Amino acid sequence: MRRIALYLCLAVILAGYTFYSQYRRSVAPPAPQSAQQQEADALLQKAFDEKLSNLQVEGRGVVTMLLPDDNKGSRHQRFVLRLASGQTLLVAHNIDLAPRIDSLAIGDEVAFSGEYEWNSKGGVLHWTHRDPDGRHAAGWLRHRDRTYQ
């Protein structure tokens, strides 16, 4: 009986530790910002404050939410990034023109280059791929040292 109680106690401790580790990872702040990253975040904040769109931007953020794919028209992988400034950014990554990030998880850092469009929730980032017609600046996403374009 004591052995069962001991195993049960160890299982509860292990489960608690695992939950805490995952929770802490999912809300971890982004890495310290470089001057370049601070400038990128400031530009995105200005674009949001002034309701600007069609702005080519680069930066990085931490994944806070994974959303279902948008399958209307061109298919897009969607997720939300939180920038170091606290601003959120919906990423709409065209998976008909660029590879999907299959291993993406909450808490992961993603660097990006794409076009910013204003919305009331922080903005949308799209054009994170090459333009097959060559008329638009190429964008990209970088996750775990792999570039998706």
PDB file of C-alpha atoms in Angstrom, residues 21-140:
ATOM      1  CA  SER A  21       7.729  23.469 -17.635  1.00  0.00           C
ATOM      2  CA  GLN A  22       5.346  23.635 -20.607  1.00  0.00           C
ATOM      3  CA  TYR A  23       3.483  26.640 -19.173  1.00  0.00           C
ATOM      4  CA  ARG A  24       6.710  28.511 -18.481  1.00  0.00           C
ATOM      5  CA  ARG A  25       7.959  27.784 -22.015  1.00  0.00           C
ATOM      6  CA  SER A  26       4.725  28.978 -23.609  1.00  0.00           C
ATOM      7  CA  VAL A  27       4.849  32.382 -21.946  1.00  0.00           C
ATOM      8  CA  ALA A  28       8.605  32.940 -22.045  1.00  0.00           C
ATOM      9  CA  PRO A  29       9.532  36.444 -23.176  1.00  0.00           C
ATOM     10  CA  PRO A  30      11.394  36.922 -26.451  1.00  0.00           C
ATOM     11  CA  ALA A  31      15.183  37.117 -26.398  1.00  0.00           C
ATOM     12  CA  PRO A  32      16.708  40.524 -25.600  1.00  0.00           C
ATOM     13  CA  GLN A  33      16.294  42.962 -28.459  1.00  0.00           C
ATOM     14  CA  SER A  34      19.062  44.274 -30.647  1.00  0.00           C
ATOM     15  CA  ALA A  35      18.980  47.877 -31.840  1.00  0.00           C
ATOM     16  CA  GLN A  36      17.821  46.603 -35.244  1.00  0.00           C
ATOM     17  CA  GLN A  37      14.962  44.662 -33.639  1.00  0.00           C
ATOM     18  CA  GLN A  38      13.938  47.687 -31.568  1.00  0.00           C
ATOM     19  CA  GLU A  39      13.768  49.740 -34.778  1.00  0.00           C
ATOM     20  CA  ALA A  40      11.673  47.041 -36.478  1.00  0.00           C
ATOM     21  CA  ASP A  41       9.257  46.896 -33.522  1.00  0.00           C
ATOM     22  CA  ALA A  42       9.049  50.710 -33.457  1.00  0.00           C
ATOM     23  CA  LEU A  43       8.196  50.753 -37.180  1.00  0.00           C
ATOM     24  CA  LEU A  44       5.460  48.153 -36.653  1.00  0.00           C
ATOM     25  CA  GLN A  45       4.092  50.109 -33.681  1.00  0.00           C
ATOM     26  CA  LYS A  46       4.029  53.291 -35.783  1.00  0.00           C
ATOM     27  CA  ALA A  47       2.272  51.436 -38.619  1.00  0.00           C
ATOM     28  CA  PHE A  48      -0.335  50.204 -36.144  1.00  0.00           C
ATOM     29  CA  ASP A  49      -0.801  53.606 -34.449  1.00  0.00           C
ATOM     30  CA  GLU A  50      -1.136  55.422 -37.788  1.00  0.00           C
ATOM     31  CA  LYS A  51      -3.209  52.668 -39.456  1.00  0.00           C
ATOM     32  CA  LEU A  52      -0.646  52.180 -42.240  1.00  0.00           C
ATOM     33  CA  SER A  53      -0.693  49.282 -44.702  1.00  0.00           C
ATOM     34  CA  ASN A  54       1.329  47.947 -47.652  1.00  0.00           C
ATOM     35  CA  LEU A  55       4.532  48.303 -45.650  1.00  0.00           C
ATOM     36  CA  GLN A  56       7.453  45.897 -46.188  1.00  0.00           C
ATOM     37  CA  VAL A  57       8.759  44.916 -42.717  1.00  0.00           C
ATOM     38  CA  GLU A  58      11.166  42.540 -40.993  1.00  0.00           C
ATOM     39  CA  GLY A  59      11.270  41.448 -37.377  1.00  0.00           C
ATOM     40  CA  ARG A  60      10.737  38.544 -35.025  1.00  0.00           C
ATOM     41  CA  GLY A  61       8.261  37.415 -32.433  1.00  0.00           C
ATOM     42  CA  VAL A  62       7.120  34.526 -30.282  1.00  0.00           C
ATOM     43  CA  VAL A  63       4.212  32.312 -31.342  1.00  0.00           C
ATOM     44  CA  THR A  64       1.296  32.794 -28.937  1.00  0.00           C
ATOM     45  CA  MET A  65      -1.493  31.135 -30.899  1.00  0.00           C
ATOM     46  CA  LEU A  66      -1.831  28.566 -33.687  1.00  0.00           C
ATOM     47  CA  LEU A  67      -4.947  29.040 -35.818  1.00  0.00           C
ATOM     48  CA  PRO A  68      -6.651  26.775 -38.362  1.00  0.00           C
ATOM     49  CA  ASP A  69      -5.523  27.189 -41.956  1.00  0.00           C
ATOM     50  CA  ASP A  70      -7.479  29.600 -44.123  1.00  0.00           C
ATOM     51  CA  ASN A  71      -8.549  27.465 -47.088  1.00  0.00           C
ATOM     52  CA  LYS A  72     -10.645  30.074 -48.916  1.00  0.00           C
ATOM     53  CA  GLY A  73      -8.838  30.918 -52.157  1.00  0.00           C
ATOM     54  CA  SER A  74      -5.089  30.550 -51.705  1.00  0.00           C
ATOM     55  CA  ARG A  75      -4.356  28.426 -48.634  1.00  0.00           C
ATOM     56  CA  HIS A  76      -2.661  30.171 -45.702  1.00  0.00           C
ATOM     57  CA  GLN A  77      -1.103  28.825 -42.517  1.00  0.00           C
ATOM     58  CA  ARG A  78      -2.120  31.231 -39.748  1.00  0.00           C
ATOM     59  CA  PHE A  79      -0.607  31.981 -36.364  1.00  0.00           C
ATOM     60  CA  VAL A  80      -0.170  34.923 -34.002  1.00  0.00           C
ATOM     61  CA  LEU A  81       3.187  36.364 -32.965  1.00  0.00           C
ATOM     62  CA  ARG A  82       3.834  38.609 -29.977  1.00  0.00           C
ATOM     63  CA  LEU A  83       6.638  41.070 -30.595  1.00  0.00           C
ATOM     64  CA  ALA A  84       8.996  42.112 -27.799  1.00  0.00           C
ATOM     65  CA  SER A  85       7.091  45.424 -27.695  1.00  0.00           C
ATOM     66  CA  GLY A  86       3.916  43.507 -26.778  1.00  0.00           C
ATOM     67  CA  GLN A  87       2.216  44.137 -30.122  1.00  0.00           C
ATOM     68  CA  THR A  88       0.568  41.103 -31.718  1.00  0.00           C
ATOM     69  CA  LEU A  89       0.750  40.232 -35.383  1.00  0.00           C
ATOM     70  CA  LEU A  90      -1.352  37.716 -37.310  1.00  0.00           C
ATOM     71  CA  VAL A  91       0.816  35.869 -39.829  1.00  0.00           C
ATOM     72  CA  ALA A  92      -0.937  34.610 -42.981  1.00  0.00           C
ATOM     73  CA  HIS A  93       1.697  32.433 -44.706  1.00  0.00           C
ATOM     74  CA  ASN A  94       0.696  31.300 -48.218  1.00  0.00           C
ATOM     75  CA  ILE A  95       1.222  27.527 -48.279  1.00  0.00           C
ATOM     76  CA  ASP A  96       0.344  27.253 -51.958  1.00  0.00           C
ATOM     77  CA  LEU A  97       3.529  29.222 -52.753  1.00  0.00           C
ATOM     78  CA  ALA A  98       5.816  28.369 -49.812  1.00  0.00           C
ATOM     79  CA  PRO A  99       6.315  25.367 -47.521  1.00  0.00           C
ATOM     80  CA  ARG A 100       4.254  25.066 -44.339  1.00  0.00           C
ATOM     81  CA  ILE A 101       6.085  25.250 -41.003  1.00  0.00           C
ATOM     82  CA  ASP A 102       5.001  21.822 -39.756  1.00  0.00           C
ATOM     83  CA  SER A 103       6.956  21.887 -36.487  1.00  0.00           C
ATOM     84  CA  LEU A 104       5.595  25.268 -35.336  1.00  0.00           C
ATOM     85  CA  ALA A 105       4.560  25.366 -31.660  1.00  0.00           C
ATOM     86  CA  ILE A 106       3.446  27.928 -29.098  1.00  0.00           C
ATOM     87  CA  GLY A 107       6.521  29.556 -27.565  1.00  0.00           C
ATOM     88  CA  ASP A 108       8.656  29.214 -30.716  1.00  0.00           C
ATOM     89  CA  GLU A 109      10.466  32.252 -32.068  1.00  0.00           C
ATOM     90  CA  VAL A 110       9.862  33.162 -35.715  1.00  0.00           C
ATOM     91  CA  ALA A 111      11.758  35.790 -37.705  1.00  0.00           C
ATOM     92  CA  PHE A 112       9.879  37.307 -40.623  1.00  0.00           C
ATOM     93  CA  SER A 113       9.965  39.490 -43.691  1.00  0.00           C
ATOM     94  CA  GLY A 114       6.722  40.393 -45.405  1.00  0.00           C
ATOM     95  CA  GLU A 115       4.074  43.014 -45.989  1.00  0.00           C
ATOM     96  CA  TYR A 116       2.228  44.589 -43.051  1.00  0.00           C
ATOM     97  CA  GLU A 117      -1.490  45.364 -43.291  1.00  0.00           C
ATOM     98  CA  TRP A 118      -3.198  47.287 -40.494  1.00  0.00           C
ATOM     99  CA  ASN A 119      -6.062  45.826 -38.484  1.00  0.00           C
ATOM    100  CA  SER A 120      -7.439  46.699 -35.053  1.00  0.00           C
ATOM    101  CA  LYS A 121      -5.783  43.704 -33.359  1.00  0.00           C
ATOM    102  CA  GLY A 122      -2.173  44.592 -34.197  1.00  0.00           C
ATOM    103  CA  GLY A 123      -1.909  43.916 -37.906  1.00  0.00           C
ATOM    104  CA  VAL A 124      -1.515  41.149 -40.442  1.00  0.00           C
ATOM    105  CA  LEU A 125       1.713  39.992 -42.053  1.00  0.00           C
ATOM    106  CA  HIS A 126       1.470  38.418 -45.498  1.00  0.00           C
ATOM    107  CA  TRP A 127       3.661  38.070 -48.621  1.00  0.00           C
ATOM    108  CA  THR A 128       6.008  35.816 -46.635  1.00  0.00           C
ATOM    109  CA  HIS A 129       7.027  34.075 -49.866  1.00  0.00           C
ATOM    110  CA  ARG A 130       8.478  34.774 -53.298  1.00  0.00           C
ATOM    111  CA  ASP A 131       6.234  36.429 -55.872  1.00  0.00           C
ATOM    112  CA  PRO A 132       5.913  33.982 -58.784  1.00  0.00           C
ATOM    113  CA  ASP A 133       5.392  36.978 -61.103  1.00  0.00           C
ATOM    114  CA  GLY A 134       8.413  38.854 -59.722  1.00  0.00           C
ATOM    115  CA  ARG A 135       6.497  42.109 -59.140  1.00  0.00           C
ATOM    116  CA  HIS A 136       6.523  42.121 -55.333  1.00  0.00           C
ATOM    117  CA  ALA A 137       9.398  42.032 -52.856  1.00  0.00           C
ATOM    118  CA  ALA A 138      10.084  38.487 -51.694  1.00  0.00           C
ATOM    119  CA  GLY A 139       9.268  37.705 -48.079  1.00  0.00           C
ATOM    120  CA  TRP A 140      10.181  34.791 -45.807  1.00  0.00           C
TER     121      TRP A 140
END
